[in-house]
Coordinates of C-alpha atoms in Angstrom, one line a residue:
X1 CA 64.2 -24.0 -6.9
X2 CA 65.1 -21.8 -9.7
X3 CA 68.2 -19.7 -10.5
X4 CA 69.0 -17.0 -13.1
X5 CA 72.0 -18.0 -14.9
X6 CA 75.0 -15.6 -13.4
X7 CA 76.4 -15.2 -17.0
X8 CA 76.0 -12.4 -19.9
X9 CA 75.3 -12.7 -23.4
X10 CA 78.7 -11.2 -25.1
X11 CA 78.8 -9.9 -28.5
X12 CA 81.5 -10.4 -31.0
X13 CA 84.1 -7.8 -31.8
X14 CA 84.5 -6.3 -35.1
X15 CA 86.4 -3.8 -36.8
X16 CA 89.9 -4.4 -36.6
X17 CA 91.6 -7.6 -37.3
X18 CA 93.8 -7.6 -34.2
X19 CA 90.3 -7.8 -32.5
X20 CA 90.9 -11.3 -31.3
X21 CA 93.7 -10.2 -28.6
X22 CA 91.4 -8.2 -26.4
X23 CA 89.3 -11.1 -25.4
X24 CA 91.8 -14.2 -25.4
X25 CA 95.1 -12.9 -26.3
X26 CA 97.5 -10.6 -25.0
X27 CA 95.3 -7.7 -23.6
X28 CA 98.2 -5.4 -23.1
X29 CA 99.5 -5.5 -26.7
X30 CA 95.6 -5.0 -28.2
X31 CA 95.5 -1.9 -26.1
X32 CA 98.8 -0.9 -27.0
X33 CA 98.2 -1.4 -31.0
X34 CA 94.6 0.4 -30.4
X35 CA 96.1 3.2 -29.0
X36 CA 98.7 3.6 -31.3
X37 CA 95.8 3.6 -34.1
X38 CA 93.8 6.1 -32.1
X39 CA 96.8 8.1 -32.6
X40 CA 97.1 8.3 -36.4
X41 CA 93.2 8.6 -36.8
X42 CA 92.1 9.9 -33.7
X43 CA 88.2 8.7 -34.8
X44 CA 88.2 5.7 -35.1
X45 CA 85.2 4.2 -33.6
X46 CA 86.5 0.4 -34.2
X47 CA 90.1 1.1 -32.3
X48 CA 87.9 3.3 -29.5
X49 CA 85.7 -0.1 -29.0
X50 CA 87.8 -2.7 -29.4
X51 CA 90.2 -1.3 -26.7
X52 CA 87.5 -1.2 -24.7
X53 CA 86.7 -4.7 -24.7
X54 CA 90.3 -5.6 -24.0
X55 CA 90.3 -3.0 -20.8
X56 CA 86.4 -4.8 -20.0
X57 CA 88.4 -8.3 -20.5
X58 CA 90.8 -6.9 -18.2
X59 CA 88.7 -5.9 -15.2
X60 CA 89.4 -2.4 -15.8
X61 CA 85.2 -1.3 -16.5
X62 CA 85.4 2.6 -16.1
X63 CA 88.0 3.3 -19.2
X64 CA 86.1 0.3 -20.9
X65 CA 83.5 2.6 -20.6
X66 CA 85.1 5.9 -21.3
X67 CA 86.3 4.3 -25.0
X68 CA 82.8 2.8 -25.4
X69 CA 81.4 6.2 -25.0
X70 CA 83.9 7.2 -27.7
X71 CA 82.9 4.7 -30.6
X72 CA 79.2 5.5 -30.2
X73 CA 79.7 9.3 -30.5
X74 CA 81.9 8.9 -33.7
X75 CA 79.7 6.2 -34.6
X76 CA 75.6 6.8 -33.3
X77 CA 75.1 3.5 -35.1
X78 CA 77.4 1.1 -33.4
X79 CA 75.2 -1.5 -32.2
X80 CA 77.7 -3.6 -30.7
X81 CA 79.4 -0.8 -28.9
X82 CA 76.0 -0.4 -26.7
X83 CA 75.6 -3.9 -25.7
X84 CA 79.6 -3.7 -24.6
X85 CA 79.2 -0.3 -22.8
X86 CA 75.5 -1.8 -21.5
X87 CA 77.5 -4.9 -20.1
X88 CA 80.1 -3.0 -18.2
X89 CA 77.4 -0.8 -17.1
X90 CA 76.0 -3.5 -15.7
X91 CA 79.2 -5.4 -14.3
X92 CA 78.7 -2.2 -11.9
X93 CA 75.6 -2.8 -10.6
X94 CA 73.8 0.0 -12.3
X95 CA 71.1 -1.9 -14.0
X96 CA 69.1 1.4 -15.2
X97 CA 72.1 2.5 -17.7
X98 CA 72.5 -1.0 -19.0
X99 CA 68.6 -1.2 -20.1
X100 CA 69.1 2.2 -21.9
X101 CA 71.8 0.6 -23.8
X102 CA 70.5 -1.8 -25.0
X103 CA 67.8 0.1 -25.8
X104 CA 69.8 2.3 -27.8
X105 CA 71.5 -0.8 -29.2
X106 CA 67.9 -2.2 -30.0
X107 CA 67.0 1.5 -32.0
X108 CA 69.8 1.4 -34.0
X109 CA 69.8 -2.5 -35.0
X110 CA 66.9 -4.2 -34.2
X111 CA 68.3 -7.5 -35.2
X112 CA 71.0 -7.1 -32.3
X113 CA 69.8 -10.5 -30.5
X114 CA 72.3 -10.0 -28.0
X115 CA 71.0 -6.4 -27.0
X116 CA 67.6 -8.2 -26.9
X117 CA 68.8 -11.5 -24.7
X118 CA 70.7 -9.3 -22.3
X119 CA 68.3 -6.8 -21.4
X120 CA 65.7 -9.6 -21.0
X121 CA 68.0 -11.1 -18.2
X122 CA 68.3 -7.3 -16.6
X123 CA 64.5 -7.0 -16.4
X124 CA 64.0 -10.2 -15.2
X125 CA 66.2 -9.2 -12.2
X126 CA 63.9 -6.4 -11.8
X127 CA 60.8 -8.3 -11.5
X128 CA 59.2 -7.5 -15.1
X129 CA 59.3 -10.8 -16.0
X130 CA 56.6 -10.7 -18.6
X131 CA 58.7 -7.9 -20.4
X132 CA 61.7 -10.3 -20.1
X133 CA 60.2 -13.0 -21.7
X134 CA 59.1 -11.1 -24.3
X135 CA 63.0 -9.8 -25.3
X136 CA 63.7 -14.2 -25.0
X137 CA 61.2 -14.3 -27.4
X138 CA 62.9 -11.6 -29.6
X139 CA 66.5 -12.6 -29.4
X140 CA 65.1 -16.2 -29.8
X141 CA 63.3 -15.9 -33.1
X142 CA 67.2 -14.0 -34.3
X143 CA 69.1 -16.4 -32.8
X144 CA 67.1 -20.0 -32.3
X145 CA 70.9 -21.6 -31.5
X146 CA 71.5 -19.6 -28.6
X147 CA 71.0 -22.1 -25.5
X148 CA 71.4 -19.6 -22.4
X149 CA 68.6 -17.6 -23.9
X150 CA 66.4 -20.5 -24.0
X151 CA 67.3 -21.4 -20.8
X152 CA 66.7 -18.0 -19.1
X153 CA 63.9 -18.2 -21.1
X154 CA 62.6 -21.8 -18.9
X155 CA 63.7 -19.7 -16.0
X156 CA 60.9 -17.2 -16.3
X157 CA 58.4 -19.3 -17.5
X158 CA 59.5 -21.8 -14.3
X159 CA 58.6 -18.4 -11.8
X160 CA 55.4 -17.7 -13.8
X161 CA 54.9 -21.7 -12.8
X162 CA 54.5 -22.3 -16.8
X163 CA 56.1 -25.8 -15.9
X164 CA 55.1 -27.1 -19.3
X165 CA 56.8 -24.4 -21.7
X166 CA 59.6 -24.0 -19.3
X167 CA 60.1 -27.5 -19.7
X168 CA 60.4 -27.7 -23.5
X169 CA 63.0 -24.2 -23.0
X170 CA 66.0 -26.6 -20.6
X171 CA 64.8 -29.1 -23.3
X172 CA 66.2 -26.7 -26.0
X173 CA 69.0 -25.9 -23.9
X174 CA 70.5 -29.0 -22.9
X175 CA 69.5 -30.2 -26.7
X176 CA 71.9 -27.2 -27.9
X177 CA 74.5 -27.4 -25.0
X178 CA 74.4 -31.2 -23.4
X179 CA 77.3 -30.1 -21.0
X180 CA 74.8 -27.5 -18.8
X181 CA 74.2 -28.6 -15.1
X182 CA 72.0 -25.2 -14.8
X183 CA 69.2 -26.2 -17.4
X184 CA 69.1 -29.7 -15.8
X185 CA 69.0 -28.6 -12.8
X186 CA 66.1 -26.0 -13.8
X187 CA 64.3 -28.3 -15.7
X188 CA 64.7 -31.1 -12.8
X189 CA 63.0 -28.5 -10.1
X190 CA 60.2 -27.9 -12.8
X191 CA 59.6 -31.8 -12.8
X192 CA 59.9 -31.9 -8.6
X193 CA 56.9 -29.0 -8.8
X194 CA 54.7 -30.4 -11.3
X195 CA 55.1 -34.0 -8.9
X196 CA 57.3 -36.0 -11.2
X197 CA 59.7 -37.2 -9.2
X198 CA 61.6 -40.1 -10.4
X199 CA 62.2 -36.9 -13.7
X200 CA 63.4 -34.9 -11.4
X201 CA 66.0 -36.7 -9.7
X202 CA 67.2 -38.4 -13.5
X203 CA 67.7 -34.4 -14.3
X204 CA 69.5 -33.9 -10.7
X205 CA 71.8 -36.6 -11.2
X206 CA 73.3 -35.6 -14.7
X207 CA 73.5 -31.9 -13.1
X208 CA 75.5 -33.3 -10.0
X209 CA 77.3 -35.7 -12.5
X210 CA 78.5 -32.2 -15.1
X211 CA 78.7 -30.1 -11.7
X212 CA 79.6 -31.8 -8.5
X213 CA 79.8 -28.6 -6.6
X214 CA 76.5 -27.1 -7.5
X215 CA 74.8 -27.5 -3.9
X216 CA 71.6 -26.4 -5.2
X217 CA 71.5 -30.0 -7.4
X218 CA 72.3 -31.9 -4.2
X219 CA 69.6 -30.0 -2.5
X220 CA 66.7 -30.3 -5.1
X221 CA 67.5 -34.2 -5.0
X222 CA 67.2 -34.3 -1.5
X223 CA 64.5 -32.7 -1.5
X224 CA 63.1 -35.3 -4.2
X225 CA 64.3 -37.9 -2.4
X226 CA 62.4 -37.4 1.0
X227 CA 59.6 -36.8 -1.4
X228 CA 59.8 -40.4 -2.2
X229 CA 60.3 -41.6 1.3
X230 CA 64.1 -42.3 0.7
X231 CA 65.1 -40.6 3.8
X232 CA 68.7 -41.8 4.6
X233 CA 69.6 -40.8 0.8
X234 CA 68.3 -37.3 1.3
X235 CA 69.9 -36.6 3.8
X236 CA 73.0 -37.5 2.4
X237 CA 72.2 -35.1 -0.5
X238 CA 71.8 -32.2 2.0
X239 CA 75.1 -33.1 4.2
X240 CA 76.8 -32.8 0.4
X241 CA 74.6 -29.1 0.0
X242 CA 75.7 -28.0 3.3
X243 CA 79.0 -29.0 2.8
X244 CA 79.5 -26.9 0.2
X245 CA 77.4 -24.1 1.6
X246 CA 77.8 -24.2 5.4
X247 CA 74.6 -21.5 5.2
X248 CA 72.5 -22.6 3.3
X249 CA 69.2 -22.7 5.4
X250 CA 66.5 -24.8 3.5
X251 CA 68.9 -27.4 3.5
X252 CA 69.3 -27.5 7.3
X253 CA 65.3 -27.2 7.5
X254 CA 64.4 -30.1 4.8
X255 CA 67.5 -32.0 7.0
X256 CA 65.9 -31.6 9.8
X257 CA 62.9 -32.4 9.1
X258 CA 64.0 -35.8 7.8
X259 CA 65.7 -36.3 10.6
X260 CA 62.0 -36.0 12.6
X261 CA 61.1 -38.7 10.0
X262 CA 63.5 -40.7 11.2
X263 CA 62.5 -39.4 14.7
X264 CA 66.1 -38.7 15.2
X265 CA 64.5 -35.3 17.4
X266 CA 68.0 -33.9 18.7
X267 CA 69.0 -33.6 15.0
X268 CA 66.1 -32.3 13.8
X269 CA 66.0 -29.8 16.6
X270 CA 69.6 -28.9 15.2
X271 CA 69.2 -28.3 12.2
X272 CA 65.8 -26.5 12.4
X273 CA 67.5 -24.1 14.8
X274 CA 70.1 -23.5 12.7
X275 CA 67.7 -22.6 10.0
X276 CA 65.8 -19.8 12.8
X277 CA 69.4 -18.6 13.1
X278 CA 69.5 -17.4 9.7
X279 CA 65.7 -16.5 8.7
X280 CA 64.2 -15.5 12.5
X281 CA 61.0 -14.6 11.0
X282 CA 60.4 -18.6 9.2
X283 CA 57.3 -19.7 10.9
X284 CA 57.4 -23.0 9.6
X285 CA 60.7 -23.7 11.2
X286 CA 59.7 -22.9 14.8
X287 CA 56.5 -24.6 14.0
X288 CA 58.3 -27.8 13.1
X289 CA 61.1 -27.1 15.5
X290 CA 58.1 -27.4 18.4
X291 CA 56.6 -30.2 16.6
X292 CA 59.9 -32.1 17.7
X293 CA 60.4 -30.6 21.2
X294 CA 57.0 -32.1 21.6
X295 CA 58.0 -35.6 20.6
X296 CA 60.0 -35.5 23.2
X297 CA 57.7 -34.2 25.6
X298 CA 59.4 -30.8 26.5
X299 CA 56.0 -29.2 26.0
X300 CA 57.3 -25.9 27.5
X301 CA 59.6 -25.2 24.6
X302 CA 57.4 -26.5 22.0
X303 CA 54.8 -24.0 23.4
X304 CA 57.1 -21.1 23.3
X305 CA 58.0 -22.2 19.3
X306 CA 54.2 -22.5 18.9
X307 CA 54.1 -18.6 20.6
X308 CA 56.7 -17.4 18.1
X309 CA 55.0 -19.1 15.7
X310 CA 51.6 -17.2 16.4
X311 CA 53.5 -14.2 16.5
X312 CA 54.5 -14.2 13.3
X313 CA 51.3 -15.7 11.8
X314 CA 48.4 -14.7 14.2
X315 CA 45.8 -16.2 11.9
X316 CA 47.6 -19.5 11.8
X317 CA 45.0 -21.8 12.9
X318 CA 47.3 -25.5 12.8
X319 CA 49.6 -23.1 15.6
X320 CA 46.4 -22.5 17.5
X321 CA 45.6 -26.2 17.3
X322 CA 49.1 -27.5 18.1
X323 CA 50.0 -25.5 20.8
X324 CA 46.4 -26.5 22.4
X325 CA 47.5 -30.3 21.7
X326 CA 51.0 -29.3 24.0
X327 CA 48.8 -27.3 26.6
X328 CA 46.7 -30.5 26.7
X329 CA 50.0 -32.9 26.9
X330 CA 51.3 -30.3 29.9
X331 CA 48.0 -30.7 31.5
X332 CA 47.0 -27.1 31.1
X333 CA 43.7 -27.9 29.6
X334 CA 41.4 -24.1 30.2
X335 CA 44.3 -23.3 27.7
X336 CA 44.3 -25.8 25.5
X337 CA 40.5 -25.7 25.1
X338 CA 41.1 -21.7 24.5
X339 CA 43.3 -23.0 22.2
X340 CA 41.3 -25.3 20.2
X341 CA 38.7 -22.8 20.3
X342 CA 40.8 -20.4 18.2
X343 CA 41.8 -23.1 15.3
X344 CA 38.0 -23.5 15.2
X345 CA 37.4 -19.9 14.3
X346 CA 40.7 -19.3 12.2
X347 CA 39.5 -22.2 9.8
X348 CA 35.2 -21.0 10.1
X349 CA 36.9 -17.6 9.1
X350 CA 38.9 -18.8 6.3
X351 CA 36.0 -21.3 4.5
X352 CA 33.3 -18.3 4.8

């Protein structure tokens, strides 16, 4: 349901007054004038870091790096210049470098809220979400008018399944910044879990409304949707998903499946076998795909789904007992009765 917000948290330049070029203006003529200040004092940490930014704003990341390297060594101190070099860093991919910068960035200025709010995102990436949360807190309690961090923030709280506090985070984003389809969208799934429906599709509606190419806003409200029994509009919200993303699989399982509601069975067995085609190992899809090749009574290939099924999940006992119903409705009954036996013991097994 959830998504980390594909964004960064930049810092403002400082130092020289030109310093508005390299992010907005002409890029070119900042680097230009930066160099030519490098050249008549060849330390100055402000002209080595603002030229950076203006080569990060243009794309070119190692030489952003090579002057961010620059300003901190004439300037150990320069908080800003580790969050910039810790950005690029991680505009490569290399995550471990970017931490230490901000880090560093942290050591030197510990009221840097965007060192704190940035490497909070980077360990949330990594799985240490409890550490991430606690840098939200930080850069938070600096900067309580910041709404991505509160949002990213929700995020983490919404994986811990901390419905309730995420919650009140999207609430402080979307109070901060009413134009952001990624906190309603967020706070929207964090209703759908916690069962309040109708909440959740309001909040899916204004993200679709801010965003109408965010396929994950037409999917949640599918999903709702169906929830509430409103099949024909659910599927309409995942035909607008897939349109925009042509793989995404969960929509083509949750389409399929309201298809089977409608017992439209060569649609659902469509879709469903789209999603197989891109997750192989998703038990639940060949257990529901079988479920429909049974409706129609072609209990051989809902018994070789049910197989696949087993397979994957030997202890799954609802297989065992479905596959015995389609041994039964073949008129194999020694091994549907084996069968039957089996979802007997898997579920003794699993209430001892």
């Amino acid at each position: 349901f959830f998504q980390a917000e594909d964004g960064i948290r930049d810092v403002a330049v400082t130092g020289v007054q030109t310093c508005a070029l390299p992010i907005c203006g002409d890029r070119d003529r900042a680097i230009g004038d930066f160099s030519q200040a490098l050249r008549i004092r060849p330390e100055y940490d402000a002209a080595f870091y603002n030229r950076g930014m203006a080569y990060r704003a243009k794309g070119e990341i190692d030489r952003a790096i090579e002057d961010f390297d620059a300003a901190v060594k004439f300037n150990p101190n320069h908080d800003a210049a580790f969050v910039s070099r810790g950005l690029a860093y991680r505009g490569k991919g290399d995550v471990d470098k970017a931490i230490a910068d901000f880090d560093a960035a942290i050591k030197v200025n510990a009221n840097n809220d965007a060192a704190y709010a940035n490497r909070g995102m980077l360990l949330r990436t990594k799985g240490e979400t409890e550490k991430a949360i606690a840098d939200f807190d930080a850069a938070i309690k600096l900067n309580p008018r910041d709404a991505q961090t509160f949002y990213n923030r929700g995020s983490s709280l919404a994986e811990k399944r901390e419905f309730d506090r995420a919650i009140a985070d999207f609430d402080a984003a979307v109070k901060l910044a009413p134009n952001y389809p990624m906190a309603f969208h967020d706070r929207g799934a964090a209703h759908l879990a916690m069962g309040r429906t109708d909440k959740a599709i309001a909040d899916f509606d204004v993200s679709i409304k801010q965003n109408a190419t965010y396929d994950m806003a037409f999917y949640n409200r599918g999903v709702a949707l169906r929830t509430r029994g409103e099949v024909d509009r659910s599927i309409a919200d995942f035909d607008a998903a897939l349109k925009l993303n042509p793989n995404f699989s969960a929509a083509y399982y949750h389409r399929g499946n309201a298809y089977a509601d409608k017992r439209d069975y060569d649609r659902a067995i469509a879709d469903l076998s789209q999603t197989i085609r891109f997750e192989p190992n998703k038990a639940q899809a060949y257990n529901d795909r079988a479920v429909a090749y049974g409706s129609k009574a072609n209990h051989d290939k809902a018994i070789k789904d049910f197989d696949q099924v087993l397979r994957l999940e030997p202890q799954n006992a609802v297989a065992f007992n479905n596959r015995g119903i389609a041994y039964r409705n073949r008129g194999m009954v020694d091994r549907a009765i084996e069968d039957f036996g089996e979802a007997i013991k898997k579920i003794g097994r699993a209430h001892v």
